PDB file of C-alpha atoms in Angstrom:
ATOM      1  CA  UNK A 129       0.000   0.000   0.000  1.00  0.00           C
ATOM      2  CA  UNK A 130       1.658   3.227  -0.694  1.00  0.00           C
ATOM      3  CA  UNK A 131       1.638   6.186   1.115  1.00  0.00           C
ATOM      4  CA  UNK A 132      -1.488   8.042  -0.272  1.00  0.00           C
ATOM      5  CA  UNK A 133      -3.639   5.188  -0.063  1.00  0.00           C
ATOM      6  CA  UNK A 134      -2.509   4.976   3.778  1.00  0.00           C
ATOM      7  CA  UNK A 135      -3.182   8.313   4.466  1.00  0.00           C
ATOM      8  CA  UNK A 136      -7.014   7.659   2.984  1.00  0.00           C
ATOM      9  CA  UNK A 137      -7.504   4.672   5.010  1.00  0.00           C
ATOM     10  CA  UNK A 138      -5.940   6.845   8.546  1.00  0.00           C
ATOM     11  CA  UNK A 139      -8.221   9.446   7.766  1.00  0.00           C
ATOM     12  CA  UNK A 140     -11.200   6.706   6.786  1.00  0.00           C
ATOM     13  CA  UNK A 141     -10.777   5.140  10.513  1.00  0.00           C
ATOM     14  CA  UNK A 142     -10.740   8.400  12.419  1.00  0.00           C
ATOM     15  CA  UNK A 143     -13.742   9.785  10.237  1.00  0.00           C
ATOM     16  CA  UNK A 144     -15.536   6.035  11.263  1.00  0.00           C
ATOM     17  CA  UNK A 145     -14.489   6.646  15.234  1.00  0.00           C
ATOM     18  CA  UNK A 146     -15.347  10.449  15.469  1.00  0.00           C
ATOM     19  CA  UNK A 147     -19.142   9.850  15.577  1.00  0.00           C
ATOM     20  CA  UNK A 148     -19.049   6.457  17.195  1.00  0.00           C
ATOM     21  CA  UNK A 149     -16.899   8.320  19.806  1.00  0.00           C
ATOM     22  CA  UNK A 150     -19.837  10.995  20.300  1.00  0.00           C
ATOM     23  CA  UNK A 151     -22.395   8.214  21.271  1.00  0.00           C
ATOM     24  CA  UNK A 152     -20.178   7.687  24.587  1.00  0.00           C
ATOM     25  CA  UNK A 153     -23.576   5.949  26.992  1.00  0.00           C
ATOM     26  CA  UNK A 154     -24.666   4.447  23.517  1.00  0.00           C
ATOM     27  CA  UNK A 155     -21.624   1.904  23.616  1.00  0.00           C
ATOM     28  CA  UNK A 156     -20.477   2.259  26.904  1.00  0.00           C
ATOM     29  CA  UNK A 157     -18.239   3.354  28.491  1.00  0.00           C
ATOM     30  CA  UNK A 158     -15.563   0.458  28.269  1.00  0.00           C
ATOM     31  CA  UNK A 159     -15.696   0.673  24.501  1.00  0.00           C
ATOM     32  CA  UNK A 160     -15.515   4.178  24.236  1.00  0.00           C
ATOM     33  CA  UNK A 161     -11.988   4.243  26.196  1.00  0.00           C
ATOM     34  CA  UNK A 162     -10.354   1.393  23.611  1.00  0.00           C
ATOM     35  CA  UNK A 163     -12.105   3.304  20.555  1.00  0.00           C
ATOM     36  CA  UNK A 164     -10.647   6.859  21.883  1.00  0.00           C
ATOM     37  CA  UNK A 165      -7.297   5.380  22.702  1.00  0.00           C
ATOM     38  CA  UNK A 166      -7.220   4.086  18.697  1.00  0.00           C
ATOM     39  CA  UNK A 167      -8.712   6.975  17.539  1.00  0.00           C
ATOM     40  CA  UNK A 168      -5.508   8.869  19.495  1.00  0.00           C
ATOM     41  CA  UNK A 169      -2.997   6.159  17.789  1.00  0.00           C
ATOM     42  CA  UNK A 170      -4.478   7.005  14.189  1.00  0.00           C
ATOM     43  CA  UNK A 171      -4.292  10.877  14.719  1.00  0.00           C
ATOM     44  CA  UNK A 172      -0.433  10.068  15.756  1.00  0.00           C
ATOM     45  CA  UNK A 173      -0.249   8.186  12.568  1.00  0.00           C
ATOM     46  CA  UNK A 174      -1.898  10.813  10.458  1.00  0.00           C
ATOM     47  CA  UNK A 175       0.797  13.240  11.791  1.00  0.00           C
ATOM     48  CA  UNK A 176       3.549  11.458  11.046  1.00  0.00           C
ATOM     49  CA  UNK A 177       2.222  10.874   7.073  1.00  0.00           C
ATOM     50  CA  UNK A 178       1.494  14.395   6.985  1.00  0.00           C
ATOM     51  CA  UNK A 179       4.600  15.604   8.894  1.00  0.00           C
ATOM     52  CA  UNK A 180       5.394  17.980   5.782  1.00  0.00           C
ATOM     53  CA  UNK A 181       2.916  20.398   7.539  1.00  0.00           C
ATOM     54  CA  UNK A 182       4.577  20.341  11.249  1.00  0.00           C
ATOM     55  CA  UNK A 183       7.918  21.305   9.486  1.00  0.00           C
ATOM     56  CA  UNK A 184       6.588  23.840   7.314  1.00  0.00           C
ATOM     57  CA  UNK A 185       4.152  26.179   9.881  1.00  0.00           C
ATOM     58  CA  UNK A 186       6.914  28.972  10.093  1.00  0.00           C
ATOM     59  CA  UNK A 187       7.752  29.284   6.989  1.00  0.00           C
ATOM     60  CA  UNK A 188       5.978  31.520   3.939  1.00  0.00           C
ATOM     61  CA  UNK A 189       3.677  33.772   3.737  1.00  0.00           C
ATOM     62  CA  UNK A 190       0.762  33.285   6.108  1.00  0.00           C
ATOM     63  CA  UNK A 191      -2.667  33.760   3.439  1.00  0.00           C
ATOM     64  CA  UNK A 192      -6.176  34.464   5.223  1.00  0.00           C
ATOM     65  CA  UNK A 193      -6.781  31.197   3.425  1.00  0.00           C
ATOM     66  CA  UNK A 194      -3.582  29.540   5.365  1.00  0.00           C
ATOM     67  CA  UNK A 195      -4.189  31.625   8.809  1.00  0.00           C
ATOM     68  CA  UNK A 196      -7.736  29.109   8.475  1.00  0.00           C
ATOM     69  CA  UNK A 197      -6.084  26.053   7.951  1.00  0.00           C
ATOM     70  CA  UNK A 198      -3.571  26.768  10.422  1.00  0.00           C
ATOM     71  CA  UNK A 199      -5.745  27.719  12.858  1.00  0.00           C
ATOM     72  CA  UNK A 200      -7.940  24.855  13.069  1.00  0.00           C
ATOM     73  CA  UNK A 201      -5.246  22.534  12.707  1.00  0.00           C
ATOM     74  CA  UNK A 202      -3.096  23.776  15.784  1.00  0.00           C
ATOM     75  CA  UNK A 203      -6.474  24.008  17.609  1.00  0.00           C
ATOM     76  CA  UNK A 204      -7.158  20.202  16.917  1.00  0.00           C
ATOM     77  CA  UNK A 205      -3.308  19.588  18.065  1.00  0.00           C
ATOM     78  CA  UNK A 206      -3.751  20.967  21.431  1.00  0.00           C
ATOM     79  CA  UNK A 207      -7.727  19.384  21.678  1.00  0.00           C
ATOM     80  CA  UNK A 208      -6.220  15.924  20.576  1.00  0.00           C
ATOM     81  CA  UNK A 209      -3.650  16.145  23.399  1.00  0.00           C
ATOM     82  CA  UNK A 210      -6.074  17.312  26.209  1.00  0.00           C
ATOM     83  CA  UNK A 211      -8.631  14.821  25.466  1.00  0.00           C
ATOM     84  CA  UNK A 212      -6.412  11.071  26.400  1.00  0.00           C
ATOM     85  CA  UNK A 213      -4.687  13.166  28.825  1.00  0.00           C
ATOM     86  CA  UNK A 214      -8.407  14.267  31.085  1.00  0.00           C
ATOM     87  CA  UNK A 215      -9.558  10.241  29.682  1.00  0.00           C
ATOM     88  CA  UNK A 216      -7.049   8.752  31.285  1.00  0.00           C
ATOM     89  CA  UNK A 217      -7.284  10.484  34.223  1.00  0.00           C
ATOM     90  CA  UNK A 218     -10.956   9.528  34.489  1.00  0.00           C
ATOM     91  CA  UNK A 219     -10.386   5.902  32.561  1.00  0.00           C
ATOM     92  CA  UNK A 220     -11.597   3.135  34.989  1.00  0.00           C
ATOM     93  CA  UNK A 221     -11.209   0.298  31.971  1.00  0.00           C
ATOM     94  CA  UNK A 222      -8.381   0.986  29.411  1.00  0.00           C
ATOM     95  CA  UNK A 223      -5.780   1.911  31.881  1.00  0.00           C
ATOM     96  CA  UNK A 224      -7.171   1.394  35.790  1.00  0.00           C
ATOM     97  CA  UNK A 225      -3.606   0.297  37.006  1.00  0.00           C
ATOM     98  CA  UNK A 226      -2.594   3.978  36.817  1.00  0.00           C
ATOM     99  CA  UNK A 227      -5.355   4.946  39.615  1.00  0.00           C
ATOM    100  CA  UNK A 228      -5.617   8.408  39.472  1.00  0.00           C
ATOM    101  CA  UNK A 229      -8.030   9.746  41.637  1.00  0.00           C
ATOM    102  CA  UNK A 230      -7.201  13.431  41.749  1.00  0.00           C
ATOM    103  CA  UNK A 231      -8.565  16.223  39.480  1.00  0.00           C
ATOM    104  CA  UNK A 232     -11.315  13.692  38.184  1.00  0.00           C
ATOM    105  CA  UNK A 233     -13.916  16.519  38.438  1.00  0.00           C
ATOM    106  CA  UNK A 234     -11.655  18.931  36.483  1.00  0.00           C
ATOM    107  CA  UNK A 235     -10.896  15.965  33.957  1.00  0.00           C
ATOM    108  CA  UNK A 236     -14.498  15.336  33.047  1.00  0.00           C
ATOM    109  CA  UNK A 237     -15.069  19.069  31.972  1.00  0.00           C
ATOM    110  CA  UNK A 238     -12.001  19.465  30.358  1.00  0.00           C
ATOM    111  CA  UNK A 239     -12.772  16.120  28.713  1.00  0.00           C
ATOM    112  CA  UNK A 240     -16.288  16.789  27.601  1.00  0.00           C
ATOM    113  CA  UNK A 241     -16.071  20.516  26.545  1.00  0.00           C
ATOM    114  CA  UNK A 242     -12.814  19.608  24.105  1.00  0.00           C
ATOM    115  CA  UNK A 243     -14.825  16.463  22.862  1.00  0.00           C
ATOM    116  CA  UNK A 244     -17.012  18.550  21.330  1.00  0.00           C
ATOM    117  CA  UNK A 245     -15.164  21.380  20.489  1.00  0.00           C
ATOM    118  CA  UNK A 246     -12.644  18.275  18.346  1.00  0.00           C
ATOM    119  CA  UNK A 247     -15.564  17.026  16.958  1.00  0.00           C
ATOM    120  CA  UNK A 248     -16.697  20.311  14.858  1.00  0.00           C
ATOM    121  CA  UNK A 249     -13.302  21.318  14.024  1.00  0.00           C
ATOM    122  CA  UNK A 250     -12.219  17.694  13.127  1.00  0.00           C
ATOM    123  CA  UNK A 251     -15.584  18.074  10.614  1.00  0.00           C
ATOM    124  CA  UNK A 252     -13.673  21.857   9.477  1.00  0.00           C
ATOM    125  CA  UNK A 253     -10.408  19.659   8.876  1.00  0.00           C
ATOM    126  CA  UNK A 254     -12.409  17.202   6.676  1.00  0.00           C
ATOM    127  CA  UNK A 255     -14.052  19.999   4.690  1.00  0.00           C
ATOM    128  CA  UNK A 256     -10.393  21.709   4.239  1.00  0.00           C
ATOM    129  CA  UNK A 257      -9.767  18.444   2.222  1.00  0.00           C
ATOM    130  CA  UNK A 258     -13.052  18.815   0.188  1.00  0.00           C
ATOM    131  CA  UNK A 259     -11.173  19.213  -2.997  1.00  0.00           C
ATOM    132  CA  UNK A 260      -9.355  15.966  -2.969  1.00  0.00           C
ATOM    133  CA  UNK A 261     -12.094  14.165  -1.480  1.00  0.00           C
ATOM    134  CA  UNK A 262     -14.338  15.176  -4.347  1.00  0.00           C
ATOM    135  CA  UNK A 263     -11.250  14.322  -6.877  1.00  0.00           C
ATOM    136  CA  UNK A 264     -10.973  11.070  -5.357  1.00  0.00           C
ATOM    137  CA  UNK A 265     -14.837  10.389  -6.222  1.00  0.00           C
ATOM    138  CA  UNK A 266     -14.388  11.677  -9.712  1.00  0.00           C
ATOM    139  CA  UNK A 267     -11.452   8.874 -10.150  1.00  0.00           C
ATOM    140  CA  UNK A 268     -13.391   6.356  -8.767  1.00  0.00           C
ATOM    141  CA  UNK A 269     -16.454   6.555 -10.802  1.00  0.00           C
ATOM    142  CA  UNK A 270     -14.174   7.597 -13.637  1.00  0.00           C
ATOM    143  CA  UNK A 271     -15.909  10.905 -14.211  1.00  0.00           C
ATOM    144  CA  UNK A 272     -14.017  12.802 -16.379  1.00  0.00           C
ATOM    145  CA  UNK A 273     -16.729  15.332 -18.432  1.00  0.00           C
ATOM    146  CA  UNK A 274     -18.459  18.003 -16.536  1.00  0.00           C
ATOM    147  CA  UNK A 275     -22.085  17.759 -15.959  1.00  0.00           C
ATOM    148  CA  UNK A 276     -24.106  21.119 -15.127  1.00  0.00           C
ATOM    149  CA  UNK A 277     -27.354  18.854 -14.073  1.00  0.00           C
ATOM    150  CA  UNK A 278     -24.865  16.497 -11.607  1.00  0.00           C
ATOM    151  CA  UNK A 279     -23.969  19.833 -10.721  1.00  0.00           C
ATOM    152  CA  UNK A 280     -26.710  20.938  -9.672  1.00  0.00           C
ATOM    153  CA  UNK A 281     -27.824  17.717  -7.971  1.00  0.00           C
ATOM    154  CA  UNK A 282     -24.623  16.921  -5.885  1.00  0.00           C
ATOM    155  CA  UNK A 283     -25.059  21.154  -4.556  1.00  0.00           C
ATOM    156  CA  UNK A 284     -28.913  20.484  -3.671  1.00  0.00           C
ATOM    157  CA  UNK A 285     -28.256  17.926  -1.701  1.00  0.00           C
ATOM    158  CA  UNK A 286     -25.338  19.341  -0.072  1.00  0.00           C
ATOM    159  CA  UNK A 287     -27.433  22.040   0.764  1.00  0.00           C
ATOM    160  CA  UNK A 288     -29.993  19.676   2.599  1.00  0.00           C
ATOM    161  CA  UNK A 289     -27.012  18.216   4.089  1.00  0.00           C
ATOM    162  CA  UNK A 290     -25.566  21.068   5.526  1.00  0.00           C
ATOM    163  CA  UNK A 291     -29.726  22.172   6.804  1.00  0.00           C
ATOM    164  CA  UNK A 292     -30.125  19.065   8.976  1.00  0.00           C
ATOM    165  CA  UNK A 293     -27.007  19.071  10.039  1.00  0.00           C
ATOM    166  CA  UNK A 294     -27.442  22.511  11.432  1.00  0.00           C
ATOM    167  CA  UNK A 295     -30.892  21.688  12.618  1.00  0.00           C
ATOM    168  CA  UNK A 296     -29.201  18.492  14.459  1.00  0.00           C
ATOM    169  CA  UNK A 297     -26.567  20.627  15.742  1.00  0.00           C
ATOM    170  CA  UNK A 298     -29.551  22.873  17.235  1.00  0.00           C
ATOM    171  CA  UNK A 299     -31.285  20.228  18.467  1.00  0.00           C
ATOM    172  CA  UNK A 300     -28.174  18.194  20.169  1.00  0.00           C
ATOM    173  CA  UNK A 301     -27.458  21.477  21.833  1.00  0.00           C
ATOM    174  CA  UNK A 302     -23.507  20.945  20.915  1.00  0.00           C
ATOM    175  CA  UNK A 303     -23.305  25.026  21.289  1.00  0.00           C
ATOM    176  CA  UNK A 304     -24.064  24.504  25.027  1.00  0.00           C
ATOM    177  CA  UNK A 305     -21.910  21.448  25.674  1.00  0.00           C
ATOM    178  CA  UNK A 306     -19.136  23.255  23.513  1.00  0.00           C
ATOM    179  CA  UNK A 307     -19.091  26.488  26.113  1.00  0.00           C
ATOM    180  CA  UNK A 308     -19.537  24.432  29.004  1.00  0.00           C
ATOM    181  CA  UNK A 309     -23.342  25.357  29.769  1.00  0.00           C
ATOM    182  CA  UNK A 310     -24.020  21.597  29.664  1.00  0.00           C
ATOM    183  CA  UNK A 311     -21.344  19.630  32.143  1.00  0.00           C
ATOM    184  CA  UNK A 312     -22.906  16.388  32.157  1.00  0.00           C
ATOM    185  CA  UNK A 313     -23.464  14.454  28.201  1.00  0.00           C
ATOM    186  CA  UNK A 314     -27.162  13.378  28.660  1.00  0.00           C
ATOM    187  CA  UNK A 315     -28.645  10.507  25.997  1.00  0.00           C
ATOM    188  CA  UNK A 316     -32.427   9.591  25.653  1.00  0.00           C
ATOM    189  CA  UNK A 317     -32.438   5.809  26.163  1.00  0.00           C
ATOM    190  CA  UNK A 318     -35.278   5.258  24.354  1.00  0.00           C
ATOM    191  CA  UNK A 319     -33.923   6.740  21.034  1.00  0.00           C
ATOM    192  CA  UNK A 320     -33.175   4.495  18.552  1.00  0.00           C
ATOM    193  CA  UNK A 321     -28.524   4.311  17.944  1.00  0.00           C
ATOM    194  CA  UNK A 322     -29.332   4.915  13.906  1.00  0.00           C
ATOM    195  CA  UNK A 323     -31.211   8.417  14.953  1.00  0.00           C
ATOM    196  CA  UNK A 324     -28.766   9.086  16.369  1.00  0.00           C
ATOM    197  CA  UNK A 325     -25.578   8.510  14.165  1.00  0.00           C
ATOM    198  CA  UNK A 326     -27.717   9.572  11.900  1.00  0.00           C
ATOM    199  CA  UNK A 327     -27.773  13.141  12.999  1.00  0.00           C
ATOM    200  CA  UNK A 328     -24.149  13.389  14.106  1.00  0.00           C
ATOM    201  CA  UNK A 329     -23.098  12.187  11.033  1.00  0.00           C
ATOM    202  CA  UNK A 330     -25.203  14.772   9.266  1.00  0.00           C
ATOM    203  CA  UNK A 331     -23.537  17.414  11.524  1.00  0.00           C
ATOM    204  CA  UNK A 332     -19.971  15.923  10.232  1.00  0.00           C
ATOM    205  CA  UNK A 333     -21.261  16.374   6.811  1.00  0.00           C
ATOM    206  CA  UNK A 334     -22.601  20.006   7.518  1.00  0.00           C
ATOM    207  CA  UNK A 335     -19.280  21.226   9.090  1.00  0.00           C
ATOM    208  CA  UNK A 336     -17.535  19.877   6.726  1.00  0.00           C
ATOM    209  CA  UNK A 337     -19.344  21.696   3.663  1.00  0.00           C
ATOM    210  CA  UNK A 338     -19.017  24.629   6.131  1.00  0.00           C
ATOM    211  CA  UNK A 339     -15.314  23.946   5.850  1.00  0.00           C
ATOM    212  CA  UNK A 340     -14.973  23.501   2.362  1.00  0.00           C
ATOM    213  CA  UNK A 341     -16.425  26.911   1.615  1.00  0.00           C
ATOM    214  CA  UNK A 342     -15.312  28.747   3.854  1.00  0.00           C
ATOM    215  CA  UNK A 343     -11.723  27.772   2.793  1.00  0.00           C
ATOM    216  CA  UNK A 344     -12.608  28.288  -1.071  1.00  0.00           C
ATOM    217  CA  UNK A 345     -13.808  31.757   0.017  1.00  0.00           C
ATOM    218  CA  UNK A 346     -10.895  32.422   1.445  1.00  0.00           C
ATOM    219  CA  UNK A 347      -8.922  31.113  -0.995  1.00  0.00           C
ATOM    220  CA  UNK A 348     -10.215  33.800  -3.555  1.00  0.00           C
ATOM    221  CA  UNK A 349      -9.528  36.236  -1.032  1.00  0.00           C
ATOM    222  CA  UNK A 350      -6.014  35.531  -0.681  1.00  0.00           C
ATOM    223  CA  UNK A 351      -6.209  35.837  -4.564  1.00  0.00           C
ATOM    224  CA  UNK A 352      -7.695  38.840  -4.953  1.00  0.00           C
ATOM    225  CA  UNK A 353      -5.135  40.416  -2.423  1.00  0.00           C
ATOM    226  CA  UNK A 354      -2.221  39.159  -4.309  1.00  0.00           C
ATOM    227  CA  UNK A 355      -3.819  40.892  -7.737  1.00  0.00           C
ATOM    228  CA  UNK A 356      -4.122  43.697  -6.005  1.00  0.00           C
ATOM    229  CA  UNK A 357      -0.367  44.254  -4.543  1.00  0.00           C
ATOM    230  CA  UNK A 358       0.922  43.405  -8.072  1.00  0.00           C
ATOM    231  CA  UNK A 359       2.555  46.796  -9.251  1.00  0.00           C
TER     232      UNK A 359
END
């Protein structure tokens, strides 16, 4: 397997584990320790393949469309180091030999407002790949002509995409867990698990076309700006 197909099948696990990670009481809590200690191992992994970016943050010129990227991806750095740091502190499965007992309280907010705070920016970081994503589909179902009535059809529907998504977003209250107005995660027991994924996947999607557009906006920004400092 070569290196680009590796980094699709990273990114393919982590994008599988980010909503099953969300449904914490859904799959209990044993589960959800082993799932976010992988999920912690493939974001390690994903580093490494895409190392190119650590080593180049300092250097060139910093674009609005790069200040985005850059951004999210630092903030998703220091999220994806808090979060197995406050788990393992409150782990009582994965690693109960270590037996720490102090800070717990502190753990679980830091724990659940970063959880959610990963999982929309992790969403942004998918839609900053948008581009290659979509390129990847093209390959695959060996599109090659443009269509102005696909077009149209693959933008309606990411349109009612990205409108459930924010209506599930509403709904979940993730604003409220997100700024710490909501402390404890609370899950209706009698709702069915495919609701359920079904709406945080949706509010992946949404992000992510969030994501995509706001970095193609930008994008023409930072081209426009160069145009206009051209003597």
């Amino acid at each position: 397997m070569n290196t680009k197909k590796f980094k699709i099948v990273t990114d393919s696990i982590m994008l599988i584990l980010l909503p099953l990670l969300m449904s914490y009481s859904l799959i209990g809590e044993s589960l959800h320790e082993w799932l976010g200690i992988a999920m912690f191992a493939v974001f390690i992994v994903h580093h490494i393949l895409n190392r190119k970016w650590l080593t180049s943050i300092f250097k060139g010129r910093y674009t609005p469309y790069r200040i985005y990227i850059n951004t999210v991806n630092i903030l998703l750095c220091v999220i994806m180091l808090a979060l197995p740091i406050s788990g393992i502190v409150m782990s009582r499965y994965a690693v109960p030999f270590l037996s720490i007992t102090n800070g717990a309280s502190t753990a679980r907010t830091v724990h659940m407002t970063t959880s959610y705070w990963g999982f929309v920016l992790m969403s942004l970081h998918l839609g900053n790949h948008g581009k290659m994503m979509m390129n990847g589909v093209k390959k695959m179902f060996k599109i090659k002509q443009a269509s102005t009535l696909r077009t149209v059809i693959v933008r309606a529907a990411a349109a009612a995409i990205f409108a459930y998504g924010m209506y599930a977003f509403i709904k979940r209250e993730i604003a409220s867990y997100m700024f710490m107005q909501i402390q404890f995660a609370f899950f209706d027991p009698s709702e069915s698990k495919a609701a359920f994924f079904a709406d945080y996947i949706c509010i992946i999607a949404a992000f992510a076309i969030a994501g995509y557009y706001l970095g193609e906006l930008l994008k023409r920004a930072s081209r426009s700006k160069d145009r206009n400092e051209v003597p």
